Amino acid sequence: MAKEEYHPLFETRRGSGKFMYITFSFSVFVGICSIWIYRLNYISEEFEDGNWIVWIGLLFAELWFGFYWFLHQNLRWNPIFRQPLPQVLSQRYEHMLPKVDIFVCTADPEIEPPIMVINTVLSVIAYDYPAEKLSVYLSDDAGSDVTFYAMLEASEFAKHWLPFCKRFKVEPRSPNAYFKTVNLDIYPNDAKEVFAIKKLYQEMENRVENASKLGKVPKEAYSNYKEFSQWDSYSSKRDHDTILQILLHRKDLNARDEDGFVMPTLVYMAREKRPHFPHNFKAGAMNSLIRVSSMISNGKIILNVDCDMYSNNSQSLRDALCFFMDEDKDGFGGPMYIGTGCFHRRDVLCGRKFDKQYRNDWNNNANEENINHMIEASLQDMEEKSKPLASCTYEENTSWGKEMGLLYGCAVEDIVTGLSILCKGWRSVYYNPTRKAFLGLSPTTLPEALVQHKRWSEGGFQILLSKFSPVWYAYGLISPGLQLAYCHYNMWVLNSFPTLYYCIIPSLFLLKGIPLFPQISSPWFIPFAYLIVGNSTYSLIEFLRVGGTIKGWWNDLRMWLYKRTSSYLFAFVDTMLKLIGFSNSGFIISTKVAEENVSQRYEKEIMEFGNSSPMLILLATIAMLNLFCLVGVLLKEVVLSGKGYGIFETMLLQVLLSGVLVVLNIPIYQGLFMRKDKGRMPISVAVKSTTLALSACVLFSALG
């Protein structure tokens, strides 16, 4: 037989400006080498002046900046953009679309409100995909009866919501997001139906939010739904049996929408928790979902999303399948698995290694035999047979968390799992559609953002020091360029020390009038100036090209500084303490709900500081130190001594460095001294930071 004609399911185009960027990066490399030569060339003079230790410190900082810049270059020399062809998928493969299981994870109903969780669930259960091939699972690590009550309400509301989405091609399919943006003018003849579904949602929302505020389920719900009997043995969120409930299933005649069509499967799971058994946080929840779903639906494709990240595009499943069902991949093959909005093959998550003969037969129904057998049993039997798979003892003496499923023992279980998958021969693909596939929440306060980045950077550093380090674990298994890319991420924390050095030492020496950089008349001034102006300009152009703004670029630069001087430092310290057994910090869940005043300030782009913390004290101290140094030297050299502006000839780069740091820290100064709202810096932080910075300046100036 003739070989079937190949029809690609996605297109690839190379990014423009490759030659321009390579030329620019080469010039940057020359500039970096020039700076290194400058430091080495003048080190003997610094020995004579007694500043050699400071000089060597700057040399090491600049060596690190150059090395870290090099790690990042292979990611940018050959950018690739992909475009799926879902119309080809529908024409050729509609009859053989695989089953898809969607995992949504939540862990705390107070931090992650149930109404937010079910909006995410409703957004993914309403995907434009055959209902009989779609299953949605919620893992509730708090085992909250309020969250389960919200899921019951969502399962009933879905019977109206899904037909509505199909009739009106709704986007996005999160009810909350949709009703906030819907324009009734586009439904002149159907406004009544829109108002009706909106009323149903608001009624459901009120019931769920009232239960959340009270912290308990209404008595009538307990009496109407026998499923709540599973909470009879519930002691706490850390001590309870497995709770598993199939809320919607095609075998259930009541699981039909208002138009009489079958609905996707919907399952609630709270895995068993016991105080003396490790539960391995989100990785443990995901592994339980993988096992439980294999008994109920066994989808070949798995999508996992965080509970605060709703689907913004109902076509995302079909877009993703274009990459899975087209075996001819391209590109570097190594985008990271970053925990949410990621599609996987089930057999890959279960530990399968890639071989060249591997081809997924989407028509193969061999895996369906067990599922069909389960469907013949009652839903109750299916639930009871699935519960042991979510027990806290199931993984004992197995490969789960080691070779199968998400890997344990790391704060960023997604990154280390993704690296392990790539080392088994698989490839990953990144796709960023014009209409975003998912939208979600981000921290609304600076402390929350810093804590989140501390966890991410700490996890990456743990990977670097573990047996899964890309330096040795991935050697020979992935491309050298991909190894460098992973090292670039895993070494985030190491940026803290050279950045702190550059933020503190040049400013202190500026205050004493000691230059650490070449003066304007020196030819060595050129590479320093070129790197500052060139890199800043190019990064701004890149930021604008991807849809950013100048203000957004500046804020991004500010957060870059704050992360490097606080989050990464504390992540490094915490990792070292854990290595010697002096720290046992747990997993911190990011807050998904903010007070009204906090949200209003966030919308106005006013930085929220909140309660005192060591990271805020450090940031404020560095900000005040640079302010004191800059103002002090300008007063001393320009105003009091009458020397005029000669300092700008001899120490322009130090003045600019300190000045840029002061401007970047304007929100901190405002929070310390100018704002009166509750989001300002605490008075204790203002006192401590001012005292520490002033003491450092006075003591340093007093030294010979």
XYZ file of C-alpha atoms in Angstrom:
704
model
C 0.000 0.000 0.000
C 1.188 3.524 -0.699
C 2.205 5.527 2.315
C -0.548 7.857 3.470
C 0.083 11.457 2.476
C 1.418 13.536 5.354
C -0.725 16.490 6.372
C 0.950 18.715 8.980
C -1.208 19.810 11.887
C 0.822 22.913 12.665
C 3.025 25.414 10.877
C 6.352 26.808 11.998
C 7.996 30.107 11.196
C 11.331 31.421 12.275
C 11.476 34.635 14.238
C 12.731 37.718 12.435
C 15.784 39.712 13.437
C 18.036 36.701 14.067
C 21.071 38.203 12.335
C 20.519 41.533 14.078
C 20.414 39.919 17.501
C 23.475 37.742 16.843
C 25.383 40.857 15.779
C 24.213 42.717 18.868
C 25.066 39.838 21.198
C 28.556 39.609 19.682
C 29.100 43.309 20.377
C 27.869 42.799 23.952
C 30.300 39.921 24.334
C 33.153 42.197 23.203
C 32.013 44.797 25.726
C 31.898 42.230 28.532
C 35.411 40.999 27.715
C 36.619 44.613 27.664
C 35.294 45.157 31.174
C 37.037 42.014 32.403
C 40.294 43.187 30.821
C 39.874 46.602 32.443
C 39.480 45.059 35.892
C 42.489 42.807 35.448
C 44.598 45.576 33.901
C 44.159 47.959 36.838
C 44.176 45.494 39.708
C 47.837 46.197 40.520
C 47.079 49.898 41.065
C 44.282 48.963 43.440
C 46.727 46.848 45.447
C 48.785 50.012 45.961
C 45.710 52.054 46.952
C 44.449 49.365 49.336
C 41.160 48.833 47.475
C 42.114 45.509 45.900
C 39.501 43.489 47.816
C 36.701 45.748 46.552
C 38.192 45.620 43.042
C 38.306 41.817 43.063
C 34.720 41.768 44.334
C 33.650 43.860 41.347
C 35.625 41.581 39.026
C 33.867 38.488 40.347
C 30.479 40.196 40.089
C 31.167 41.155 36.473
C 32.488 37.677 35.671
C 29.221 36.238 36.988
C 27.063 38.721 35.045
C 28.931 37.805 31.866
C 28.643 34.067 32.497
C 24.924 34.320 33.284
C 24.378 36.407 30.156
C 26.077 33.659 28.137
C 23.729 30.995 29.586
C 20.760 32.927 28.258
C 21.952 33.476 24.690
C 21.139 30.057 23.201
C 17.476 30.659 24.076
C 17.330 33.777 21.940
C 19.355 33.045 18.814
C 16.726 30.982 17.057
C 13.172 31.892 18.166
C 10.381 29.776 16.680
C 6.688 30.586 16.409
C 4.095 27.873 15.817
C 0.560 27.981 14.539
C -1.716 24.945 14.963
C -4.125 23.999 12.189
C -7.250 22.838 14.044
C -9.263 22.837 10.812
C -7.002 20.060 9.476
C -7.385 18.217 12.772
C -11.180 18.354 12.475
C -11.210 17.276 8.842
C -8.942 14.273 9.241
C -9.058 13.182 12.871
C -12.421 14.211 14.336
C -13.480 10.555 14.565
C -10.339 9.573 16.452
C -9.867 12.446 18.890
C -8.400 11.049 22.127
C -9.961 11.240 25.556
C -8.721 14.188 27.604
C -8.581 14.307 31.407
C -8.325 17.736 33.020
C -6.914 18.083 36.539
C -7.704 21.107 38.707
C -5.956 21.357 42.081
C -6.944 23.348 45.165
C -5.622 23.175 48.717
C -7.276 25.753 50.990
C -10.817 27.170 50.719
C -9.843 30.310 52.637
C -6.961 31.221 50.345
C -8.542 29.734 47.214
C -12.269 30.581 47.454
C -14.636 27.836 46.224
C -16.430 30.237 43.881
C -13.131 30.874 42.104
C -12.422 27.141 41.957
C -15.735 26.257 40.347
C -15.392 29.067 37.813
C -12.191 27.396 36.676
C -13.934 24.006 36.613
C -16.861 25.401 34.606
C -14.483 27.029 32.126
C -12.708 23.752 31.295
C -15.763 21.498 31.360
C -17.224 23.768 28.663
C -14.393 23.222 26.160
C -15.422 22.809 22.528
C -14.744 19.072 22.566
C -16.831 15.885 22.404
C -18.434 15.575 25.849
C -18.032 11.806 25.987
C -14.259 12.229 25.600
C -13.798 14.936 28.220
C -13.388 14.433 31.980
C -12.655 17.028 34.677
C -11.225 16.139 38.087
C -10.904 18.426 41.095
C -8.336 17.538 43.753
C -9.235 19.211 47.040
C -6.304 18.824 49.408
C -8.253 20.498 52.190
C -11.070 17.959 51.952
C -13.495 20.837 52.421
C -17.204 20.064 52.454
C -17.793 23.687 51.382
C -15.701 23.131 48.251
C -17.593 19.914 47.587
C -20.875 21.792 48.032
C -19.641 24.334 45.469
C -18.887 21.480 43.070
C -22.415 20.124 43.521
C -23.793 23.551 42.694
C -21.473 23.802 39.677
C -22.578 20.401 38.365
C -26.194 21.592 38.376
C -25.418 24.985 36.879
C -23.355 23.301 34.134
C -26.542 21.720 32.776
C -27.602 25.218 31.718
C -24.179 26.776 31.149
C -22.846 24.269 28.592
C -25.799 24.584 26.170
C -25.651 28.366 26.536
C -21.934 28.361 25.650
C -22.568 26.222 22.581
C -25.482 28.302 21.309
C -23.744 31.653 21.666
C -20.112 30.532 21.202
C -19.248 32.131 24.534
C -15.694 33.311 25.244
C -14.355 33.097 27.893
C -16.289 30.211 29.409
C -15.646 31.102 33.024
C -19.050 32.509 34.050
C -17.545 35.151 36.313
C -15.160 36.401 33.631
C -17.841 36.264 30.942
C -20.457 38.235 32.831
C -17.896 40.908 33.703
C -17.120 41.520 30.038
C -20.296 40.579 28.173
C -21.807 43.244 25.947
C -25.571 42.736 25.727
C -25.676 44.822 22.557
C -24.371 41.819 20.615
C -27.412 39.801 21.760
C -30.283 42.122 20.731
C -32.669 39.209 20.174
C -31.442 36.991 22.988
C -30.991 39.385 25.911
C -33.685 37.536 27.846
C -31.760 34.288 27.683
C -28.530 36.023 28.718
C -30.267 37.606 31.718
C -31.747 34.232 32.661
C -28.394 32.413 32.717
C -26.811 35.333 34.539
C -29.517 35.148 37.195
C -28.889 31.413 37.636
C -25.194 32.097 38.085
C -25.741 34.894 40.592
C -28.052 32.691 42.641
C -25.450 29.920 42.668
C -22.715 32.410 43.485
C -24.681 33.747 46.459
C -25.263 30.259 47.873
C -21.599 29.281 47.520
C -20.256 32.533 48.955
C -22.660 32.409 51.896
C -21.473 28.899 52.691
C -17.854 30.063 52.390
C -18.419 32.976 54.773
C -20.143 30.747 57.327
C -17.573 28.006 56.850
C -20.249 25.334 56.680
C -22.716 23.772 54.284
C -26.438 24.634 54.603
C -28.395 22.003 56.555
C -30.808 21.414 53.688
C -27.896 20.521 51.408
C -26.668 17.936 53.908
C -30.106 16.385 54.040
C -30.638 16.485 50.265
C -27.298 14.960 49.251
C -26.254 11.636 50.752
C -22.741 12.245 49.434
C -21.989 14.387 52.493
C -21.947 11.208 54.582
C -18.323 10.798 53.444
C -17.443 13.585 55.894
C -18.718 11.588 58.879
C -15.190 10.250 59.499
C -13.523 13.582 58.740
C -11.240 14.868 61.519
C -9.269 17.646 59.838
C -7.801 18.549 56.470
C -4.694 16.599 57.506
C -6.558 13.563 58.825
C -9.382 12.004 56.810
C -10.290 9.094 54.552
C -10.311 9.312 50.788
C -13.374 11.208 49.609
C -14.304 10.466 46.028
C -17.498 11.392 44.233
C -18.422 11.114 40.555
C -20.754 14.066 40.122
C -21.400 13.704 36.398
C -20.942 10.617 34.235
C -22.447 9.452 30.985
C -23.787 6.331 32.727
C -25.913 8.529 34.990
C -29.169 9.364 33.204
C -29.405 12.572 35.222
C -26.049 13.744 33.855
C -27.648 15.401 30.836
C -27.803 19.076 30.049
C -31.072 20.914 29.539
C -31.010 19.996 25.850
C -30.721 16.294 26.691
C -27.087 15.839 25.654
C -24.442 13.891 27.556
C -22.173 16.036 29.702
C -18.457 15.583 30.385
C -17.479 13.508 33.398
C -16.956 15.532 36.591
C -15.200 14.061 39.640
C -14.387 15.422 43.104
C -11.462 13.870 44.981
C -9.914 14.540 48.380
C -7.114 12.013 48.777
C -6.562 10.322 52.104
C -4.470 12.313 54.578
C -2.889 11.088 57.808
C -0.644 13.131 60.159
C 2.298 10.722 60.010
C 2.312 10.189 56.243
C 3.959 12.677 53.857
C 1.465 13.994 51.340
C 4.003 15.679 49.010
C 1.838 18.711 48.365
C 0.682 19.341 44.773
C 2.873 16.575 43.326
C 1.141 14.038 45.577
C -2.281 15.346 44.562
C -1.418 15.118 40.873
C -0.168 11.549 41.214
C -3.366 10.522 42.994
C -5.371 12.095 40.175
C -3.336 10.222 37.561
C -4.157 6.893 39.235
C -7.806 7.597 40.019
C -8.532 8.956 36.544
C -6.979 5.833 34.996
C -9.821 3.816 36.525
C -12.625 6.205 35.607
C -11.794 7.713 32.204
C -8.143 6.972 31.367
C -7.709 9.851 28.933
C -4.584 9.605 26.804
C -4.011 13.338 27.204
C -3.865 15.109 30.561
C -4.181 18.845 31.113
C -3.488 20.303 34.530
C -4.454 23.815 35.592
C -4.298 25.691 38.860
C -7.631 26.531 40.430
C -7.052 30.256 39.863
C -6.358 29.896 36.128
C -9.498 29.622 34.046
C -9.708 28.705 30.376
C -9.878 31.775 28.194
C -10.123 29.927 24.876
C -12.566 27.083 24.241
C -10.423 25.839 21.322
C -7.293 25.236 23.407
C -7.745 21.462 23.527
C -7.870 21.206 19.756
C -4.874 23.530 19.404
C -2.850 21.350 21.767
C -3.845 18.142 19.988
C -2.384 19.515 16.762
C 1.028 19.162 18.385
C 0.348 15.777 19.981
C -1.149 14.129 16.899
C 1.514 15.455 14.516
C 4.543 13.290 15.265
C 7.003 15.468 13.284
C 8.169 18.005 15.870
C 10.587 20.865 15.387
C 12.504 23.449 17.389
C 14.729 23.093 20.431
C 12.309 20.683 22.094
C 12.650 21.867 25.637
C 10.205 24.454 27.048
C 9.814 23.881 30.769
C 6.817 22.308 32.451
C 5.733 25.155 34.719
C 2.894 23.588 36.664
C -0.255 24.926 35.029
C -1.740 25.189 31.546
C 0.328 22.211 30.434
C -0.744 19.175 28.384
C 0.869 15.742 28.817
C 0.624 12.242 27.404
C -0.586 9.982 30.183
C 1.989 7.287 29.456
C 4.789 9.873 29.669
C 3.686 10.978 33.131
C 3.548 7.304 34.093
C 7.252 6.934 33.351
C 7.408 5.715 29.761
C 10.664 6.345 27.914
C 10.718 7.428 24.304
C 12.075 5.175 21.600
C 12.402 5.812 17.868
C 9.750 3.235 17.035
C 7.189 4.992 19.224
C 4.080 6.128 17.424
C 0.877 6.748 19.306
C -1.977 4.900 17.635
C -4.884 7.179 18.432
C -7.240 4.492 17.089
C -5.907 1.908 19.541
C -8.589 1.056 22.098
C -6.568 -1.484 24.054
C -6.568 0.760 27.095
C -10.356 0.972 27.013
C -10.973 -2.621 28.136
C -10.555 -1.849 31.815
C -12.642 1.314 31.534
C -15.499 -0.478 29.765
C -15.459 -3.097 32.492
C -15.680 -0.348 35.117
C -18.591 1.313 33.323
C -20.519 -1.945 33.448
C -20.321 -1.665 37.214
C -22.338 0.926 39.062
C -20.908 4.375 39.678
C -20.722 3.523 43.369
C -18.618 0.444 42.620
C -16.403 2.559 40.393
C -15.871 5.034 43.228
C -15.091 2.330 45.786
C -12.584 0.609 43.489
C -10.882 3.936 42.785
C -10.556 5.120 46.397
C -7.605 2.863 47.321
C -5.597 4.522 44.545
C -5.751 7.784 46.517
C -4.798 6.281 49.877
C -1.758 7.591 51.709
C -0.164 4.119 51.766
C -0.615 3.224 48.087
C 2.756 4.612 46.990
C 4.804 2.697 49.571
C 7.461 0.523 47.903
C 6.495 1.783 44.436
C 8.113 4.039 41.839
C 5.557 6.809 42.283
C 7.297 10.117 42.947
C 10.623 8.616 41.827
C 10.225 7.275 38.297
C 6.475 7.579 37.828
C 4.238 10.602 38.038
C 5.426 13.959 39.335
C 8.686 13.716 41.264
C 8.858 14.389 44.997
C 11.341 16.193 47.186
C 11.462 19.560 45.434
C 9.574 22.823 45.922
C 9.118 23.085 42.146
C 7.899 19.591 41.350
C 6.852 20.698 37.876
C 10.305 21.821 36.751
C 12.134 18.705 37.950
C 9.421 16.466 36.477
C 9.668 18.240 33.133
C 13.445 17.828 33.113
C 13.079 14.131 33.899
C 10.612 13.722 31.018
C 12.975 15.427 28.573
C 15.824 13.200 29.747
C 13.695 10.181 28.819
C 13.748 11.313 25.203
C 10.500 13.287 24.949
C 10.174 16.787 23.549
C 8.037 19.694 24.640
C 6.411 22.471 22.626
C 5.547 26.023 23.643
C 2.561 27.746 22.088
C 1.437 31.278 22.873
C -1.822 31.945 20.977
C -3.126 35.393 20.126
C -6.127 34.732 22.335
C -4.562 33.556 25.571
C -5.401 29.966 26.437
C -5.576 30.665 30.181
C -5.940 33.707 32.375
C -5.481 33.772 36.118
C -4.465 35.656 39.217
C -1.088 36.934 40.317
C 0.047 38.277 43.701
C -1.346 41.733 44.424
C 1.196 42.706 47.093
C 4.968 42.976 46.959
C 5.565 40.567 49.899
C 3.404 37.891 48.241
C 5.293 38.269 44.954
C 8.653 38.069 46.728
C 7.648 34.955 48.678
C 6.427 33.306 45.478
C 9.706 34.017 43.698
C 11.624 32.828 46.749
C 9.892 29.449 46.469
C 10.489 29.208 42.720
C 14.149 30.197 42.935
C 14.746 27.986 45.965
C 13.246 25.019 44.146
C 15.392 25.681 41.092
C 18.530 25.854 43.233
C 17.557 22.616 44.977
C 17.402 20.953 41.550
C 20.874 22.293 40.708
C 22.302 20.697 43.867
C 20.338 17.452 43.628
C 20.848 14.263 41.654
C 18.516 15.759 39.029
C 20.892 18.653 38.304
C 20.941 19.484 34.577
C 24.728 19.670 34.873
C 25.161 15.912 35.435
C 21.755 14.204 35.388
C 20.887 15.604 31.961
C 24.377 15.257 30.500
C 24.192 13.372 27.208
C 20.394 13.035 27.471
C 19.392 16.490 26.258
C 21.191 18.959 24.016
C 23.946 21.144 25.538
C 21.897 24.228 24.683
C 18.978 22.872 26.659
C 21.275 22.087 29.574
C 22.396 25.717 29.583
C 18.778 26.869 29.497
C 17.913 24.818 32.591
C 21.058 26.039 34.363
C 19.985 29.609 33.597
C 16.792 28.995 35.579
C 18.363 26.881 38.334
C 20.978 29.557 39.051
C 18.537 32.377 39.771
C 19.565 32.543 43.421
C 23.248 33.031 42.605
C 22.399 36.405 41.062
C 21.654 37.810 44.508
C 25.256 38.253 45.673
C 26.728 40.122 42.670
C 23.574 42.247 42.435
C 23.727 43.142 46.130
C 27.410 43.939 45.736
C 26.707 46.306 42.855
C 23.819 47.936 44.757
C 25.845 48.648 47.894
C 29.614 48.930 47.357
C 29.762 51.468 44.475
C 27.347 53.774 46.346
C 29.381 53.645 49.571
C 32.587 54.396 47.678
C 30.778 57.191 45.856
C 30.091 58.742 49.244
C 33.838 58.662 50.001
C 34.733 60.012 46.569
C 36.635 56.886 45.457
C 36.009 55.943 41.801
C 35.479 52.281 40.961
C 34.710 52.775 37.267
C 36.607 54.579 34.478
C 36.119 58.328 34.076
C 34.589 59.870 30.954
C 37.919 60.732 29.339
C 39.162 57.138 29.590
C 38.729 54.802 26.588
C 37.591 52.134 29.068
C 34.481 54.232 29.669
C 33.101 53.181 26.251
C 32.388 49.452 26.962
C 30.681 50.279 30.257
C 28.514 52.952 28.635
C 27.739 50.726 25.651
C 26.563 47.832 27.824
C 24.358 50.103 29.903
C 22.775 51.984 26.993
C 22.791 49.107 24.493
C 21.311 46.457 26.752
C 18.686 48.826 28.145
C 17.634 49.999 24.687
C 17.476 46.510 23.199
C 15.517 45.080 26.137
C 13.058 47.981 25.864
C 12.613 47.369 22.128
C 12.004 43.659 22.758
C 9.500 44.477 25.506
C 7.606 46.831 23.208
C 7.623 44.301 20.339
C 5.739 41.722 22.424
C 3.031 44.214 23.359
C 4.516 45.810 26.473
C 4.742 49.486 27.386
C 7.579 51.710 28.561
C 5.994 51.863 32.008
C 5.632 48.092 32.043
C 9.287 47.697 31.094
C 10.343 50.023 33.899
C 8.206 48.158 36.431
C 9.637 44.867 35.185
C 13.140 46.241 35.744
C 12.130 47.297 39.262
C 10.822 43.824 40.088
C 14.010 42.339 38.599
C 15.976 44.361 41.155
C 13.707 43.502 44.088
C 13.763 39.766 43.347
C 17.530 39.624 43.040
C 18.193 41.561 46.234
C 15.633 39.808 48.449
C 13.836 36.688 47.161
C 16.942 35.068 45.701
C 19.082 35.857 48.738
C 16.596 34.349 51.189
C 16.114 31.366 48.877
C 19.860 30.720 48.930
C 20.045 31.007 52.717
C 17.033 28.752 53.230
C 18.454 26.118 50.865
C 21.769 26.090 52.728
C 19.990 25.789 56.076
C 17.963 22.866 54.782
C 21.112 21.131 53.611
C 22.538 21.227 57.143
C 19.213 20.413 58.771
C 18.379 23.794 60.347
C 15.333 24.692 58.278
C 12.062 22.930 57.597
C 9.971 25.573 55.877
C 6.850 24.175 54.234
C 4.973 24.846 51.035
C 3.292 28.268 51.059
C 0.108 28.691 49.034
C -0.183 32.048 47.301
C -3.220 34.033 48.372
C -5.839 34.118 45.603
C -8.163 36.694 47.152
C -7.419 40.246 48.227
C -9.238 42.830 50.327
C -11.211 45.400 48.382
C -8.842 48.268 49.262
C -5.845 46.159 48.255
C -7.461 45.346 44.911
C -8.249 49.004 44.282
C -4.661 50.046 44.911
C -3.481 47.193 42.699
C -5.715 48.380 39.855
C -4.232 51.879 40.261
C -0.727 50.352 40.112
C 0.106 51.443 43.654
C 2.589 49.081 45.248
C 1.238 47.201 48.273
C 3.728 46.533 51.092
C 1.621 45.303 53.998
C 3.174 43.743 57.092
C 6.791 43.919 58.134
C 9.129 41.184 56.900
C 12.907 40.664 56.665
C 12.725 41.010 52.890
C 11.003 44.411 53.124
C 13.562 45.604 55.682
C 16.398 44.587 53.364
C 14.847 46.309 50.338
C 14.134 49.478 52.302
C 17.661 49.528 53.774
C 19.264 49.275 50.321
C 16.942 52.003 49.032
C 17.770 54.349 51.919
C 21.511 53.633 51.667
C 21.572 54.646 48.001
C 19.538 57.766 48.746
C 21.883 58.825 51.558
C 24.962 58.144 49.435
C 23.690 60.043 46.397
C 22.399 63.047 48.326
C 25.474 63.043 50.553
C 27.998 63.137 47.715
C 26.068 65.781 45.793
C 25.878 67.979 48.882
C 29.558 67.458 49.698
C 31.045 67.760 46.219
C 28.700 70.175 44.472
C 27.195 72.400 47.180
C 29.489 72.487 50.202
C 32.989 72.096 48.753
C 32.399 74.378 45.790
C 34.182 72.006 43.421
C 31.403 72.300 40.899
C 30.475 69.358 38.737
C 33.893 67.714 38.506
C 32.502 64.616 40.167
C 30.568 63.896 36.975
C 33.855 63.725 35.096
C 35.552 61.298 37.456
C 32.619 59.276 38.852
C 29.771 59.602 36.367
C 29.060 55.845 36.197
C 28.819 55.569 39.981
C 26.532 58.586 40.137
C 24.345 57.114 37.397
C 24.243 53.709 39.100
C 23.229 55.191 42.429
C 20.785 57.555 40.719
C 19.065 54.752 38.789
C 18.737 52.727 42.003
C 17.165 55.726 43.733
C 14.658 56.253 40.916
C 13.800 52.537 40.851
C 13.134 52.696 44.583
C 10.730 55.663 44.459
C 7.754 53.416 45.421
C 9.686 52.345 48.535
C 10.361 55.949 49.559
C 6.688 56.730 49.037
C 5.707 53.727 51.134
C 8.128 54.703 53.897
C 7.393 58.410 54.253
C 4.633 59.730 51.997
C 1.686 57.333 51.993
C -0.959 57.139 54.709
C -3.009 54.155 53.490
C -2.805 50.656 54.954
C -0.630 49.464 52.085
C 2.300 51.670 53.121
C 5.498 50.399 54.679
C 5.086 49.691 58.409
C 6.647 52.307 60.681
C 8.918 49.647 62.159
C 10.401 49.014 58.700
C 10.987 52.744 58.193
C 12.803 53.043 61.541
C 14.937 49.911 61.090
C 15.899 50.581 57.482
C 16.747 54.250 58.066
C 18.831 53.395 61.120
C 20.714 50.595 59.369
C 21.394 52.612 56.209
C 22.470 55.743 58.074
C 24.717 53.720 60.385
C 26.376 52.026 57.406
C 27.057 55.377 55.731
C 28.446 56.989 58.886
C 30.645 54.025 59.787
C 31.979 53.653 56.255
C 32.741 57.369 55.983
C 34.545 57.228 59.329
C 36.914 54.527 58.087
C 40.300 55.701 56.863
